[in-house]
Amino acid sequence: MSTCFRGAITVAAGLTLLPLVAMADAGLPQGERAPPYSEQAAYAEASRDLLASLTFSPLNRPSYASRTSDLMYLDNGVVLEGGDLETLDGHTSGFRVTAGFSPADLPHLDLGAEFTYRESDEVPTRYADQAMLVNTTTLGGSLVAGVRMGRFGLYAKSGFAEWEGDPVTQGEPLYAAANGTARIQGFGARLQHNRLVSRLEFEEIDAPSMAHLNLITASLHYAF
């Protein structure tokens, strides 16, 4: 970097900071002088302010957001959440995407819309008193509302799911293939104490054929 270019940057930075120095002098008591300006100190302070603006406190996470999900904060205030869905038995996998925001006059209220996609393989079920295995596909959409009260958060969801099930083998009756629409409902709670976060969640799809997607989860997370 040439000497002239460095000098130009220094002059531009000084002109930018002059209004700030003037404002600081105006706020001092009469007869007192402002401390000498330090370029290194000003740069360090600006860096701290920038990092603070880019760092989101865990308490600012939406009440419905999981600790294992990824969050994206948009400039318009919308928070996007995405994460994978998988059951312990390995039959079901999918993903969940949520878009939410907090009203400006109600910063502790979380409102959002959730979209889920699930695929289940070889789920045991019964049809007309006959045991069989089916593959199911489910698309769901829900409205989510939650509230954050300090370290404690509550939320609830309600929506609908479109599902389709097909028998695994051709030997099973074709009339066993079915589809339909069912209601989704659920609620959850989150409690944070320092680095320890506990979470409880319940979700139900009101359809006998989709009983394998109903879930009750409890988790503890500790951030190192």
Coordinates of C-alpha atoms in Angstrom, one line a residue:
M1 CA 0.0 0.0 0.0
S2 CA 1.5 3.4 -1.0
T3 CA 2.1 6.2 1.4
C4 CA -0.3 8.5 -0.4
F5 CA -3.1 5.9 -0.2
R6 CA -2.5 5.4 3.5
G7 CA -2.6 9.1 4.1
A8 CA -5.9 9.4 2.1
I9 CA -7.4 6.7 4.3
T10 CA -6.3 8.4 7.5
V11 CA -7.7 11.8 6.4
A12 CA -11.0 10.2 5.4
A13 CA -11.3 8.4 8.7
G14 CA -10.5 11.6 10.6
L15 CA -13.2 13.5 8.7
T16 CA -15.7 10.8 9.5
L17 CA -14.9 10.9 13.2
L18 CA -14.9 14.7 13.5
P19 CA -18.7 14.9 14.0
L20 CA -18.5 12.2 16.7
V21 CA -15.7 14.1 18.5
A22 CA -17.8 17.3 18.3
M23 CA -20.8 15.6 19.8
A24 CA -18.6 14.2 22.6
D25 CA -17.2 17.7 23.3
A26 CA -20.7 19.1 23.4
G27 CA -21.8 16.6 26.1
L28 CA -18.8 17.4 28.4
P29 CA -19.3 19.8 31.4
Q30 CA -18.1 23.4 30.9
G31 CA -14.4 23.8 31.4
E32 CA -13.5 20.2 30.9
R33 CA -11.5 19.0 27.9
A34 CA -12.1 15.8 26.0
P35 CA -9.5 13.1 26.4
P36 CA -7.0 12.9 23.5
Y37 CA -8.2 10.9 20.5
S38 CA -6.7 7.5 20.0
E39 CA -7.2 5.9 16.6
Q40 CA -6.5 2.4 17.9
A41 CA -9.0 2.9 20.8
A42 CA -11.6 4.2 18.4
Y43 CA -11.1 1.2 16.0
A44 CA -11.3 -1.3 18.9
E45 CA -14.5 0.3 20.1
A46 CA -16.0 0.2 16.6
S47 CA -15.1 -3.4 16.3
R48 CA -16.8 -4.3 19.6
D49 CA -19.9 -2.4 18.5
L50 CA -19.9 -4.3 15.2
L51 CA -19.5 -7.7 16.8
A52 CA -22.3 -6.8 19.3
S53 CA -24.6 -6.0 16.5
L54 CA -23.9 -9.2 14.7
T55 CA -24.0 -11.5 17.8
F56 CA -27.5 -12.6 18.8
S57 CA -28.1 -13.6 22.4
P58 CA -29.6 -17.1 23.0
L59 CA -32.5 -15.4 24.6
N60 CA -33.3 -13.7 21.3
R61 CA -34.0 -17.1 19.7
P62 CA -37.7 -17.6 18.9
S63 CA -39.5 -19.6 21.6
Y64 CA -40.3 -22.3 19.0
A65 CA -36.7 -22.6 17.7
S66 CA -34.7 -25.8 18.6
R67 CA -31.1 -25.5 19.8
T68 CA -30.0 -27.9 17.0
S69 CA -31.6 -25.9 14.2
D70 CA -30.0 -23.3 12.0
L71 CA -31.3 -19.7 12.2
M72 CA -31.0 -16.9 9.6
Y73 CA -31.9 -13.3 10.5
L74 CA -33.0 -11.2 7.6
D75 CA -32.8 -7.4 7.5
N76 CA -36.6 -7.0 7.5
G77 CA -36.8 -8.7 10.9
V78 CA -37.9 -12.2 9.6
V79 CA -36.1 -15.1 11.2
L80 CA -35.8 -18.3 9.1
E81 CA -35.3 -21.7 10.9
G82 CA -34.4 -24.9 9.2
G83 CA -33.7 -28.4 10.5
D84 CA -33.9 -32.1 9.8
L85 CA -36.6 -34.4 11.1
E86 CA -35.8 -38.0 12.0
T87 CA -37.4 -40.5 14.3
L88 CA -35.4 -42.8 16.6
D89 CA -36.7 -46.0 14.9
G90 CA -35.3 -44.8 11.6
H91 CA -38.6 -45.2 9.7
T92 CA -39.2 -41.4 9.2
S93 CA -37.0 -38.6 7.8
G94 CA -37.7 -35.2 6.5
F95 CA -37.1 -31.5 7.2
R96 CA -38.8 -28.5 8.7
V97 CA -38.7 -24.8 7.7
T98 CA -40.2 -22.0 9.7
A99 CA -40.4 -18.2 9.0
G100 CA -41.3 -16.0 11.9
F101 CA -41.0 -12.5 13.3
S102 CA -41.6 -10.5 16.5
P103 CA -43.9 -7.4 16.3
A104 CA -42.0 -4.2 17.0
D105 CA -44.4 -3.2 19.8
L106 CA -44.4 -6.7 21.3
P107 CA -40.8 -7.9 21.1
H108 CA -41.3 -10.9 23.3
L109 CA -44.1 -12.3 21.1
D110 CA -43.1 -14.8 18.3
L111 CA -45.3 -15.4 15.3
G112 CA -44.5 -17.7 12.5
A113 CA -45.5 -20.2 9.8
E114 CA -44.1 -23.7 9.6
F115 CA -43.7 -26.1 6.7
T116 CA -42.8 -29.8 7.2
Y117 CA -42.1 -32.7 4.8
R118 CA -41.8 -36.3 6.0
E119 CA -41.3 -39.6 4.4
S120 CA -41.9 -42.8 6.3
D121 CA -40.8 -46.3 5.1
E122 CA -42.3 -49.6 6.0
V123 CA -44.5 -48.3 8.7
P124 CA -46.5 -51.1 10.4
T125 CA -50.2 -50.5 10.5
R126 CA -53.6 -52.3 10.2
Y127 CA -56.3 -52.0 7.6
A128 CA -59.6 -53.9 8.0
D129 CA -58.0 -56.1 10.7
Q130 CA -55.1 -57.0 8.5
A131 CA -51.5 -56.1 9.4
M132 CA -49.4 -54.5 6.6
L133 CA -46.5 -52.3 5.9
V134 CA -47.0 -48.9 4.2
N135 CA -44.9 -46.1 2.9
T136 CA -46.2 -42.6 3.7
T137 CA -45.5 -39.1 2.6
T138 CA -46.7 -36.1 4.6
L139 CA -46.8 -32.4 3.8
G140 CA -47.8 -30.1 6.7
G141 CA -48.4 -26.4 7.3
S142 CA -49.0 -24.8 10.7
L143 CA -49.2 -21.4 12.3
V144 CA -47.0 -20.9 15.3
A145 CA -47.3 -18.5 18.2
G146 CA -45.1 -18.2 21.2
V147 CA -44.0 -15.9 24.0
R148 CA -40.6 -15.4 25.7
M149 CA -40.6 -14.5 29.4
G150 CA -37.0 -14.0 30.3
R151 CA -35.4 -17.4 30.3
F152 CA -38.7 -19.3 29.9
G153 CA -40.6 -19.6 26.6
L154 CA -43.9 -21.2 25.6
Y155 CA -45.4 -21.8 22.1
A156 CA -48.2 -23.6 20.4
K157 CA -49.0 -24.6 16.8
S158 CA -52.0 -25.5 14.8
G159 CA -52.4 -26.5 11.1
F160 CA -53.1 -29.2 8.6
A161 CA -51.3 -32.1 7.0
E162 CA -51.9 -33.7 3.6
W163 CA -50.8 -37.4 3.7
E164 CA -50.6 -40.3 1.3
G165 CA -49.9 -44.0 2.1
D166 CA -49.1 -46.9 -0.2
P167 CA -48.7 -50.6 0.6
V168 CA -45.1 -51.8 0.4
T169 CA -45.8 -55.1 -1.5
Q170 CA -48.0 -55.7 -4.5
G171 CA -49.6 -58.7 -2.8
E172 CA -51.4 -56.4 -0.3
P173 CA -54.8 -55.1 -1.5
L174 CA -54.6 -52.0 -3.6
Y175 CA -57.6 -50.5 -1.8
A176 CA -55.2 -50.2 1.2
A177 CA -53.6 -47.2 -0.5
A178 CA -55.2 -44.1 1.0
N179 CA -54.7 -40.4 1.4
G180 CA -56.3 -37.6 3.4
T181 CA -56.1 -34.4 5.3
A182 CA -55.6 -34.3 9.1
R183 CA -55.2 -31.6 11.7
I184 CA -51.8 -30.8 13.3
Q185 CA -51.6 -29.5 16.8
G186 CA -48.9 -29.2 19.4
F187 CA -47.2 -27.1 22.0
G188 CA -43.8 -26.8 23.6
A189 CA -41.8 -25.1 26.4
R190 CA -38.2 -24.0 26.8
L191 CA -36.2 -23.1 29.9
Q192 CA -32.7 -21.7 29.9
H193 CA -30.3 -21.4 32.9
N194 CA -26.9 -20.0 32.0
R195 CA -25.6 -22.5 29.4
L196 CA -28.1 -25.3 30.2
V197 CA -31.2 -25.3 28.0
S198 CA -34.1 -27.8 28.6
R199 CA -36.9 -28.3 26.1
L200 CA -40.2 -30.2 26.0
E201 CA -42.3 -30.6 22.8
F202 CA -45.5 -32.4 21.9
E203 CA -46.9 -32.7 18.4
E204 CA -49.9 -34.8 17.1
I205 CA -51.4 -35.5 13.7
D206 CA -55.1 -36.3 14.1
A207 CA -55.2 -39.4 11.9
P208 CA -55.0 -43.0 12.9
S209 CA -52.8 -43.8 9.9
M210 CA -50.3 -41.1 10.9
A211 CA -50.0 -42.1 14.5
H212 CA -46.3 -43.0 13.9
L213 CA -45.6 -39.3 13.4
N214 CA -47.0 -38.2 16.8
L215 CA -44.1 -37.3 19.1
I216 CA -43.2 -36.3 22.6
T217 CA -39.6 -35.1 23.0
A218 CA -37.6 -33.9 26.0
S219 CA -34.0 -32.7 25.7
L220 CA -31.2 -31.0 27.6
H221 CA -28.5 -29.0 25.9
Y222 CA -25.3 -27.6 27.5
A223 CA -23.2 -25.2 25.5
F224 CA -19.4 -25.5 26.1

